Amino acid sequence: MKQAFFTRCLFFFTGILVLSFGITLTIKGQLFGVGSWDVLHIGLTKTFGLSIGTWSILIGLAILAFDMLVTKKWPLPGTFVDMFLAGIFIDIFNYWLPDIDGFWMQLLAYLTGLVLLGWGCGMYMVANLGIGPRDTLMLLFVHKFSWSVTRARTTMEVTVAVLGFFLGGPVGVGTVLMAFGLGPIVQYALAYNEKLFMKWTGVKSAVV
């Protein structure tokens, strides 16, 4: 039992760290545009101030409020942990990592970030200790409307990218790639990490 809980914590915190690093890499490679949610976060930063990580947390709180109204359920403690840690890690990585110059280096940063973001997302969700607000919203669509993870994620990505664009966030080909490419990465990462989790613990996480 203790081993299973330790494994859940390992998947959870490692996943959050990986996805936060991935988000930061896409921001550093923003010559190609950033992910949809970061278009919104950066647009809000440009319009109202505050850091990207801070807006990530504030938007997360708004999403959780909406989710609680719909489901009439209080989120797991891990949901709040994920929300605050991701916002904090994004700001820390954004400060630590140097700005990246050059077409090919920014392309490498962006593509690496995209993969890490999707992989980290699938990894921490498998722990089933509470998922972040955006993934809570994604799974709400999955469970309420019987959508696939890919459809739910893509719908969310496109919607927030349009909103962020009107607030002045950077939109580019990378934004489109993430809007349509992140869902499949998350879905593959969920399946792979589910198998890995079961192999280590003998327990099915049953997150989706």
Short mmCIF file of C-alpha atoms in Angstrom, two decimals:
data_model
loop_
_atom_site.label_atom_id
_atom_site.label_comp_id
_atom_site.label_asym_id
_atom_site.label_seq_id
_atom_site.Cartn_x
_atom_site.Cartn_y
_atom_site.Cartn_z
CA MET A 1 0.00 0.00 0.00
CA LYS A 2 2.80 2.39 0.93
CA GLN A 3 4.67 1.49 -2.24
CA ALA A 4 1.60 2.23 -4.36
CA PHE A 5 1.15 5.63 -2.72
CA PHE A 6 4.84 6.45 -3.14
CA THR A 7 4.59 5.51 -6.83
CA ARG A 8 1.53 7.74 -7.23
CA CYS A 9 3.43 10.65 -5.69
CA LEU A 10 6.41 9.94 -7.96
CA PHE A 11 4.25 9.99 -11.09
CA PHE A 12 2.39 13.07 -9.86
CA PHE A 13 5.29 15.34 -8.97
CA THR A 14 7.54 14.17 -11.81
CA GLY A 15 4.72 14.73 -14.29
CA ILE A 16 4.09 18.27 -13.05
CA LEU A 17 7.80 19.05 -13.25
CA VAL A 18 8.07 17.67 -16.79
CA LEU A 19 5.00 19.47 -18.12
CA SER A 20 6.08 22.77 -16.52
CA PHE A 21 9.50 22.46 -18.12
CA GLY A 22 7.82 21.65 -21.42
CA ILE A 23 5.60 24.73 -21.19
CA THR A 24 8.62 26.92 -20.52
CA LEU A 25 10.50 25.49 -23.50
CA THR A 26 7.59 26.32 -25.80
CA ILE A 27 7.58 29.86 -24.41
CA LYS A 28 11.30 30.15 -25.11
CA GLY A 29 10.62 28.92 -28.66
CA GLN A 30 7.75 31.35 -29.21
CA LEU A 31 9.06 32.41 -32.61
CA PHE A 32 6.63 29.74 -33.78
CA GLY A 33 3.87 30.81 -31.41
CA VAL A 34 3.14 29.30 -28.02
CA GLY A 35 0.58 26.82 -26.76
CA SER A 36 -3.02 27.94 -26.63
CA TRP A 37 -3.20 28.40 -22.87
CA ASP A 38 0.04 30.37 -22.91
CA VAL A 39 -1.30 32.59 -25.68
CA LEU A 40 -3.98 33.47 -23.14
CA HIS A 41 -1.56 33.78 -20.21
CA ILE A 42 0.88 35.96 -22.15
CA GLY A 43 -1.98 38.05 -23.51
CA LEU A 44 -3.23 38.64 -19.98
CA THR A 45 0.31 39.49 -18.83
CA LYS A 46 0.67 42.06 -21.61
CA THR A 47 -2.74 43.54 -20.90
CA PHE A 48 -2.92 43.51 -17.11
CA GLY A 49 0.61 42.73 -15.86
CA LEU A 50 1.57 39.92 -13.43
CA SER A 51 3.69 36.92 -14.44
CA ILE A 52 2.76 34.09 -16.79
CA GLY A 53 2.81 31.63 -13.90
CA THR A 54 0.55 33.86 -11.81
CA TRP A 55 -2.03 34.02 -14.59
CA SER A 56 -1.78 30.26 -14.96
CA ILE A 57 -2.81 29.94 -11.32
CA LEU A 58 -5.60 32.54 -11.52
CA ILE A 59 -7.12 30.99 -14.65
CA GLY A 60 -6.87 27.62 -12.93
CA LEU A 61 -8.88 28.92 -9.97
CA ALA A 62 -11.58 30.21 -12.33
CA ILE A 63 -11.78 26.83 -14.09
CA LEU A 64 -12.06 24.99 -10.77
CA ALA A 65 -14.91 27.25 -9.72
CA PHE A 66 -16.73 26.40 -12.96
CA ASP A 67 -16.03 22.68 -12.56
CA MET A 68 -17.41 22.69 -9.01
CA LEU A 69 -20.59 24.42 -10.18
CA VAL A 70 -21.13 21.76 -12.85
CA THR A 71 -20.14 18.62 -10.95
CA LYS A 72 -21.15 19.74 -7.44
CA LYS A 73 -17.93 18.13 -6.22
CA TRP A 74 -14.92 19.55 -4.40
CA PRO A 75 -11.63 18.92 -6.26
CA LEU A 76 -9.05 16.59 -4.76
CA PRO A 77 -6.23 18.30 -2.83
CA GLY A 78 -3.81 17.26 -5.57
CA THR A 79 -5.67 19.50 -8.01
CA PHE A 80 -4.71 22.57 -6.00
CA VAL A 81 -1.16 21.27 -5.55
CA ASP A 82 -0.84 20.81 -9.30
CA MET A 83 -2.22 24.26 -10.05
CA PHE A 84 0.12 26.12 -7.73
CA LEU A 85 3.22 24.03 -8.43
CA ALA A 86 2.82 24.31 -12.20
CA GLY A 87 2.48 28.09 -12.00
CA ILE A 88 5.48 28.39 -9.69
CA PHE A 89 7.65 26.02 -11.76
CA ILE A 90 6.82 27.87 -14.98
CA ASP A 91 8.01 31.16 -13.50
CA ILE A 92 11.14 29.53 -12.04
CA PHE A 93 12.08 27.78 -15.30
CA ASN A 94 11.29 30.91 -17.28
CA TYR A 95 13.72 32.84 -15.07
CA TRP A 96 16.45 30.19 -15.06
CA LEU A 97 16.45 29.25 -18.73
CA PRO A 98 18.19 31.72 -21.04
CA ASP A 99 16.41 33.23 -24.01
CA ILE A 100 16.91 31.15 -27.14
CA ASP A 101 17.99 32.76 -30.40
CA GLY A 102 18.02 31.38 -33.92
CA PHE A 103 15.43 29.61 -36.02
CA TRP A 104 16.62 26.04 -35.48
CA MET A 105 17.26 26.38 -31.75
CA GLN A 106 13.81 27.87 -31.20
CA LEU A 107 12.28 25.12 -33.31
CA LEU A 108 14.09 22.49 -31.24
CA ALA A 109 12.98 24.15 -28.00
CA TYR A 110 9.38 24.33 -29.17
CA LEU A 111 9.12 20.73 -30.41
CA THR A 112 10.86 19.37 -27.31
CA GLY A 113 8.57 21.43 -25.13
CA LEU A 114 5.48 20.18 -26.94
CA VAL A 115 6.41 16.54 -26.37
CA LEU A 116 7.39 17.10 -22.73
CA LEU A 117 4.19 19.02 -22.03
CA GLY A 118 2.00 16.25 -23.40
CA TRP A 119 4.04 13.52 -21.75
CA GLY A 120 4.12 15.22 -18.35
CA CYS A 121 0.38 15.75 -18.56
CA GLY A 122 -0.31 12.09 -19.20
CA MET A 123 2.17 11.05 -16.52
CA TYR A 124 0.82 13.04 -13.60
CA MET A 125 -2.81 12.30 -14.49
CA VAL A 126 -2.17 8.57 -14.10
CA ALA A 127 -1.30 9.10 -10.43
CA ASN A 128 -4.98 9.95 -9.85
CA LEU A 129 -4.16 12.23 -6.91
CA GLY A 130 -6.03 15.11 -8.43
CA ILE A 131 -5.44 16.65 -11.83
CA GLY A 132 -4.87 20.25 -12.82
CA PRO A 133 -7.75 22.58 -13.62
CA ARG A 134 -7.31 22.44 -17.41
CA ASP A 135 -7.22 18.66 -17.39
CA THR A 136 -10.17 18.63 -15.00
CA LEU A 137 -12.07 20.62 -17.61
CA MET A 138 -10.88 18.27 -20.35
CA LEU A 139 -12.09 15.20 -18.46
CA LEU A 140 -15.37 16.96 -17.70
CA PHE A 141 -15.97 17.11 -21.46
CA VAL A 142 -14.86 13.48 -21.81
CA HIS A 143 -17.23 12.19 -19.13
CA LYS A 144 -20.19 14.50 -19.69
CA PHE A 145 -20.27 14.41 -23.49
CA SER A 146 -18.51 11.08 -24.17
CA TRP A 147 -15.81 12.91 -26.12
CA SER A 148 -12.39 11.42 -26.72
CA VAL A 149 -9.40 12.98 -24.97
CA THR A 150 -8.21 14.25 -28.34
CA ARG A 151 -11.50 15.97 -29.17
CA ALA A 152 -11.86 17.54 -25.73
CA ARG A 153 -8.28 18.79 -25.64
CA THR A 154 -8.41 20.17 -29.18
CA THR A 155 -11.66 22.05 -28.53
CA MET A 156 -10.19 23.66 -25.43
CA GLU A 157 -6.92 24.56 -27.14
CA VAL A 158 -8.61 26.28 -30.10
CA THR A 159 -11.02 28.25 -27.90
CA VAL A 160 -8.42 29.71 -25.54
CA ALA A 161 -6.01 30.44 -28.40
CA VAL A 162 -8.60 32.65 -30.08
CA LEU A 163 -9.33 34.45 -26.80
CA GLY A 164 -5.62 34.92 -26.07
CA PHE A 165 -4.99 36.26 -29.58
CA PHE A 166 -7.46 39.08 -29.04
CA LEU A 167 -5.62 39.95 -25.82
CA GLY A 168 -2.32 40.28 -27.68
CA GLY A 169 -0.83 36.83 -27.10
CA PRO A 170 1.60 35.41 -29.70
CA VAL A 171 -0.08 33.07 -32.17
CA GLY A 172 1.83 31.16 -34.85
CA VAL A 173 2.10 27.84 -36.60
CA GLY A 174 3.24 26.33 -33.30
CA THR A 175 -0.04 27.33 -31.69
CA VAL A 176 -1.96 25.47 -34.36
CA LEU A 177 0.36 22.47 -34.04
CA MET A 178 -0.19 22.34 -30.29
CA ALA A 179 -3.95 22.81 -30.59
CA PHE A 180 -4.25 19.74 -32.79
CA GLY A 181 -1.15 17.79 -31.76
CA LEU A 182 -1.20 17.94 -27.97
CA GLY A 183 -4.33 15.81 -27.56
CA PRO A 184 -2.87 12.74 -29.28
CA ILE A 185 0.37 13.07 -27.29
CA VAL A 186 -1.56 13.23 -24.02
CA GLN A 187 -3.70 10.26 -25.04
CA TYR A 188 -0.63 8.16 -25.91
CA ALA A 189 1.15 9.25 -22.71
CA LEU A 190 -1.89 8.30 -20.63
CA ALA A 191 -2.01 4.81 -22.13
CA TYR A 192 1.74 4.23 -21.77
CA ASN A 193 1.99 5.55 -18.21
CA GLU A 194 -1.12 3.62 -17.21
CA LYS A 195 0.63 0.39 -18.24
CA LEU A 196 3.82 1.45 -16.46
CA PHE A 197 1.89 2.36 -13.33
CA MET A 198 0.12 -1.01 -13.31
CA LYS A 199 3.43 -2.81 -13.82
CA TRP A 200 4.96 -1.08 -10.81
CA THR A 201 1.98 -1.21 -8.47
CA GLY A 202 -0.41 -3.85 -9.77
CA VAL A 203 -3.16 -1.23 -9.49
CA LYS A 204 -5.14 0.37 -12.31
CA SER A 205 -5.33 4.14 -11.90
CA ALA A 206 -8.64 4.40 -13.84
CA VAL A 207 -8.18 8.11 -14.50
CA VAL A 208 -10.12 7.90 -17.77
#
